[in-house]
Short mmCIF file of C-alpha atoms and ligand atoms in Angstrom, two decimals:
data_model
loop_
_atom_site.label_atom_id
_atom_site.label_comp_id
_atom_site.label_asym_id
_atom_site.label_seq_id
_atom_site.Cartn_x
_atom_site.Cartn_y
_atom_site.Cartn_z
CA MET A 1 -11.34 -1.48 -8.82
CA VAL A 2 -9.22 0.39 -6.32
CA ASP A 3 -5.44 0.47 -6.66
CA THR A 4 -4.68 0.83 -2.96
CA HIS A 5 -0.97 1.54 -3.37
CA CYS A 6 0.35 3.43 -6.36
CA HIS A 7 3.14 6.00 -6.71
CA ILE A 8 1.59 7.42 -9.87
CA TYR A 9 2.94 10.90 -9.06
CA LEU A 10 6.60 9.90 -9.55
CA PRO A 11 8.71 11.20 -12.48
CA GLN A 12 8.63 7.74 -14.12
CA PHE A 13 5.10 8.60 -15.32
CA GLN A 14 5.65 12.20 -16.30
CA LYS A 15 6.03 11.65 -20.04
CA ASP A 16 2.88 9.64 -20.73
CA ILE A 17 0.73 10.10 -17.63
CA GLN A 18 -2.56 10.70 -19.48
CA LYS A 19 -2.13 7.52 -21.53
CA VAL A 20 -1.30 5.55 -18.37
CA LEU A 21 -4.45 6.89 -16.72
CA ASP A 22 -6.60 6.19 -19.78
CA ARG A 23 -5.41 2.58 -19.74
CA ALA A 24 -6.15 2.40 -16.00
CA ALA A 25 -9.70 3.70 -16.49
CA HIS A 26 -10.19 1.29 -19.38
CA ALA A 27 -9.05 -1.58 -17.12
CA GLY A 28 -11.70 -0.63 -14.57
CA ILE A 29 -9.64 1.36 -12.07
CA THR A 30 -11.88 3.95 -10.39
CA ASP A 31 -9.70 5.01 -7.45
CA ILE A 32 -5.97 5.36 -6.93
CA MET A 33 -4.50 5.61 -3.42
CA MET A 34 -1.18 7.41 -3.40
CA PRO A 35 1.23 6.66 -0.55
CA ALA A 36 3.74 9.41 0.12
CA ILE A 37 7.48 8.85 0.18
CA ASP A 38 8.19 12.11 1.97
CA ILE A 39 6.32 15.30 2.76
CA GLY A 40 7.24 16.69 -0.69
CA SER A 41 5.22 13.90 -2.35
CA LEU A 42 2.02 15.81 -1.57
CA GLU A 43 2.86 18.60 -4.01
CA GLN A 44 3.68 16.06 -6.74
CA MET A 45 0.25 14.45 -6.26
CA ASP A 46 -1.58 17.72 -6.89
CA ALA A 47 -1.06 17.65 -10.64
CA LEU A 48 -3.07 14.48 -11.28
CA THR A 49 -6.52 14.60 -12.85
CA HIS A 50 -8.63 12.25 -14.93
CA PRO A 51 -12.36 12.34 -15.70
CA HIS A 52 -12.96 8.73 -14.59
CA ILE A 53 -10.47 8.24 -11.75
CA ARG A 54 -10.47 9.59 -8.22
CA PHE A 55 -7.08 10.27 -6.64
CA HIS A 56 -6.54 9.96 -2.90
CA LYS A 57 -3.51 11.34 -1.10
CA MET A 58 -1.62 10.02 1.88
CA ILE A 59 0.92 11.76 4.09
CA GLY A 60 3.97 10.02 5.49
CA ILE A 61 7.67 9.29 5.30
CA HIS A 62 8.87 6.04 3.77
CA PRO A 63 11.13 4.01 6.12
CA CYS A 64 13.97 4.30 3.59
CA ASP A 65 13.72 8.09 3.80
CA VAL A 66 13.68 8.63 7.55
CA ASN A 67 17.37 9.57 7.53
CA THR A 68 16.71 12.52 5.18
CA THR A 69 14.12 13.84 7.62
CA PRO A 70 16.06 13.62 10.90
CA GLU A 71 13.50 15.72 12.77
CA GLY A 72 10.84 13.13 11.84
CA PRO A 73 7.38 13.84 10.48
CA GLY A 74 6.28 15.10 13.89
CA LYS A 75 3.45 17.60 13.96
CA GLN A 76 3.05 17.62 10.17
CA LEU A 77 1.41 14.21 10.25
CA PHE A 78 -1.22 15.40 12.71
CA GLU A 79 -1.74 18.87 11.21
CA ARG A 80 -1.70 18.17 7.49
CA GLY A 81 -2.98 14.61 7.89
CA ASP A 82 -6.21 15.97 9.34
CA ALA A 83 -7.28 17.44 5.98
CA ASP A 84 -10.19 15.71 4.23
CA GLU A 85 -8.09 15.16 1.10
CA ILE A 86 -5.71 12.89 3.06
CA ILE A 87 -7.22 9.42 3.07
CA ALA A 88 -4.53 7.56 5.03
CA ILE A 89 -1.20 7.84 6.82
CA GLY A 90 1.81 6.39 5.04
CA GLU A 91 3.67 4.87 3.78
CA THR A 92 5.57 4.03 6.90
CA GLY A 93 6.94 0.75 8.20
CA LEU A 94 10.33 -0.90 8.42
CA ASP A 95 12.97 -1.81 5.85
CA TYR A 96 16.03 -3.63 7.16
CA TYR A 97 17.09 -4.63 3.67
CA TRP A 98 18.03 -1.15 2.47
CA SER A 99 19.08 0.40 5.72
CA LYS A 100 20.21 -1.32 8.87
CA GLU A 101 21.85 1.76 10.36
CA HIS A 102 18.57 3.65 10.79
CA ILE A 103 16.56 0.96 12.52
CA SER A 104 15.74 2.94 15.63
CA ALA A 105 14.76 6.01 13.56
CA GLN A 106 12.51 3.80 11.43
CA GLN A 107 10.85 2.32 14.49
CA GLN A 108 10.34 5.75 16.03
CA SER A 109 8.82 7.02 12.78
CA LEU A 110 6.53 3.99 12.53
CA ARG A 111 5.24 4.65 16.05
CA GLU A 112 4.54 8.30 15.21
CA HIS A 113 2.65 7.31 12.07
CA CYS A 114 0.55 4.81 14.04
CA GLN A 115 -0.27 7.43 16.66
CA ALA A 116 -1.32 9.92 13.97
CA ALA A 117 -3.46 7.27 12.26
CA LYS A 118 -5.25 6.50 15.52
CA THR A 119 -5.77 10.13 16.48
CA LEU A 120 -7.00 11.08 13.00
CA ASP A 121 -9.01 7.86 12.61
CA LYS A 122 -7.41 6.99 9.26
CA PRO A 123 -5.71 3.79 8.06
CA VAL A 124 -1.94 3.42 8.31
CA ILE A 125 -0.06 1.95 5.34
CA LEU A 126 2.83 -0.35 6.23
CA HIS A 127 5.93 -1.23 4.24
CA ASN A 128 7.92 -4.24 5.35
CA ARG A 129 11.15 -5.75 4.13
CA GLU A 130 13.17 -8.24 6.18
CA SER A 131 11.59 -6.74 9.28
CA THR A 132 8.35 -8.67 9.76
CA GLU A 133 8.68 -9.68 13.40
CA ASP A 134 9.59 -6.17 14.56
CA LEU A 135 6.81 -4.70 12.45
CA LEU A 136 4.18 -6.98 13.95
CA ASP A 137 5.53 -6.40 17.48
CA ILE A 138 5.19 -2.63 17.08
CA ILE A 139 1.70 -2.93 15.60
CA LYS A 140 0.74 -5.10 18.55
CA GLU A 141 2.13 -2.53 20.96
CA GLN A 142 0.26 0.28 19.13
CA GLN A 143 -3.03 -1.58 18.73
CA ASP A 144 -5.48 -0.26 21.30
CA GLY A 145 -8.56 -1.04 19.24
CA ARG A 146 -8.28 2.09 17.11
CA LEU A 147 -5.52 1.12 14.66
CA ARG A 148 -6.51 -0.08 11.18
CA GLY A 149 -4.45 -0.31 8.04
CA ILE A 150 -2.71 -2.34 5.39
CA TRP A 151 0.41 -4.44 5.38
CA HIS A 152 1.20 -3.47 1.82
CA CYS A 153 2.91 -5.84 -0.61
CA PHE A 154 2.23 -8.71 1.76
CA ASN A 155 5.16 -11.11 1.77
CA GLY A 156 4.84 -13.02 5.04
CA THR A 157 4.43 -16.62 6.11
CA PRO A 158 0.97 -18.08 6.84
CA GLU A 159 1.50 -17.50 10.60
CA GLN A 160 2.61 -13.91 10.05
CA GLY A 161 -0.40 -13.34 7.79
CA ARG A 162 -2.76 -14.64 10.44
CA ARG A 163 -1.04 -12.57 13.13
CA ALA A 164 -1.50 -9.47 11.01
CA LEU A 165 -5.19 -10.28 10.49
CA ASP A 166 -5.62 -10.84 14.23
CA LEU A 167 -4.08 -7.40 14.79
CA GLY A 168 -6.77 -5.91 12.57
CA LEU A 169 -4.71 -5.33 9.43
CA TYR A 170 -5.70 -5.88 5.83
CA LEU A 171 -3.15 -7.38 3.47
CA GLY A 172 -2.20 -5.63 0.24
CA ILE A 173 -1.70 -8.08 -2.61
CA GLY A 174 0.47 -6.94 -5.50
CA GLY A 175 2.49 -8.30 -8.39
CA VAL A 176 4.64 -10.54 -6.19
CA VAL A 177 1.73 -12.98 -5.91
CA THR A 178 2.24 -13.74 -9.63
CA PHE A 179 5.99 -14.44 -9.28
CA LYS A 180 6.78 -18.11 -9.69
CA ASN A 181 9.34 -18.61 -6.94
CA ALA A 182 8.14 -16.15 -4.33
CA GLY A 183 5.72 -18.59 -2.66
CA VAL A 184 3.37 -15.72 -1.78
CA ASP A 185 0.61 -17.33 -3.88
CA ARG A 186 0.42 -20.42 -1.68
CA VAL A 187 0.26 -18.30 1.48
CA VAL A 188 -2.42 -16.00 0.07
CA ALA A 189 -4.58 -18.93 -1.03
CA ASP A 190 -5.05 -19.84 2.65
CA LEU A 191 -6.05 -16.35 3.77
CA PRO A 192 -9.62 -15.02 3.94
CA PRO A 193 -10.44 -13.02 0.77
CA ASP A 194 -12.48 -10.51 2.76
CA ARG A 195 -9.29 -9.04 4.25
CA LEU A 196 -7.30 -8.66 1.05
CA VAL A 197 -6.97 -5.54 -1.10
CA LEU A 198 -5.36 -5.16 -4.51
CA GLU A 199 -2.45 -2.85 -5.25
CA THR A 200 0.23 -2.30 -7.87
CA ASP A 201 2.99 -0.40 -6.00
CA ALA A 202 3.58 1.14 -9.44
CA PRO A 203 6.08 1.91 -10.89
CA TYR A 204 7.62 -1.05 -9.02
CA LEU A 205 6.93 -4.80 -8.92
CA ALA A 206 4.98 -5.32 -12.14
CA PRO A 207 3.09 -8.63 -12.19
CA VAL A 208 3.74 -11.44 -14.64
CA PRO A 209 3.54 -11.14 -17.69
CA LYS A 210 4.88 -7.57 -17.33
CA ARG A 211 7.50 -8.47 -14.74
CA GLY A 212 10.58 -6.27 -15.00
CA LYS A 213 8.73 -3.50 -16.85
CA ARG A 214 7.49 -0.24 -15.38
CA ASN A 215 4.35 -1.14 -13.45
CA GLU A 216 1.13 0.83 -13.94
CA PRO A 217 -2.42 0.63 -12.52
CA SER A 218 -3.89 -1.17 -15.56
CA PHE A 219 -1.59 -4.13 -14.80
CA MET A 220 -3.58 -4.78 -11.63
CA LYS A 221 -5.84 -6.98 -13.75
CA TYR A 222 -3.07 -9.63 -13.83
CA THR A 223 -2.90 -9.68 -10.05
CA ALA A 224 -6.70 -9.89 -9.84
CA GLN A 225 -6.63 -12.75 -12.35
CA LYS A 226 -4.10 -14.62 -10.20
CA LEU A 227 -6.25 -14.16 -7.09
CA SER A 228 -9.26 -15.51 -8.98
CA GLU A 229 -7.31 -18.65 -9.83
CA LEU A 230 -6.08 -19.06 -6.24
CA PHE A 231 -9.59 -18.77 -4.79
CA GLY A 232 -11.37 -20.56 -7.63
CA ILE A 233 -13.76 -17.66 -8.20
CA SER A 234 -14.52 -15.46 -11.21
CA LEU A 235 -12.57 -12.31 -11.98
CA GLU A 236 -15.76 -10.29 -11.41
CA GLU A 237 -16.13 -11.81 -7.95
CA THR A 238 -12.49 -11.02 -7.11
CA ASP A 239 -12.98 -7.42 -8.26
CA ARG A 240 -16.17 -7.09 -6.25
CA ILE A 241 -14.72 -8.53 -3.02
CA THR A 242 -11.43 -6.64 -3.09
CA THR A 243 -13.13 -3.37 -4.06
CA GLU A 244 -15.61 -3.77 -1.23
CA ASN A 245 -12.73 -4.42 1.18
CA ALA A 246 -10.94 -1.26 0.09
CA ARG A 247 -14.11 0.83 0.33
CA ARG A 248 -14.76 -0.47 3.84
CA LEU A 249 -11.22 0.14 5.06
CA PHE A 250 -10.82 3.61 3.52
CA ARG A 251 -14.49 4.48 4.15
CA LEU A 252 -15.03 5.54 0.57
CA SER A 253 -18.44 6.88 -0.26
ZN1 LIG B 301 5.09 2.08 -1.83
#
């Protein structure tokens, strides 16, 4: 399985990283995609190794961090993002929950990330919180046939989900789908499985029954289990479909 969104390089994992990775490998995780929070994230990602897991880096500036990089990602996205070791551009997106005063900077940054993703022919990874309509409007404006990517931690309505699919996006399904009152499960059940990918967003948003704890890649099995129930298919089938989707989108060999 591919954990398509995991901040495994953060200090929360420093103490027991090898054990966390052993548990991930044991749970069937073969690939971990690491979205950046800022340009400095790249150096933190370098330290990770495991005999049975492949690590894939992304470059980007999280929408909650655009104010600490007032000059924007600019040329760095295009120059450093071109390297083979960079699998995608992100995470970018919009977050009106944490920061309403930087909305225009967030939107500008999102546009730059989309342009880099198109130029470099790599997926863009999108964060969204209380900003869905603006996010989809900007993706629509940026979509010229070349843009592909993931709306990570999908949390939209059925219409918003379908709009995102129509715009060419995949939807990242994480622990929230297991939360009782979130309602994401009912929305996801109506979406086509061939456009969904699994993610943890570790160390955040651990699925039930680990809700509230530090999330880690091995917990993705609970999210996969939930998807199996929603679609009425076996866990093996869910693993196969979502892994295939991730491999197609990220063009993994
Ligand atoms: Zn993230």
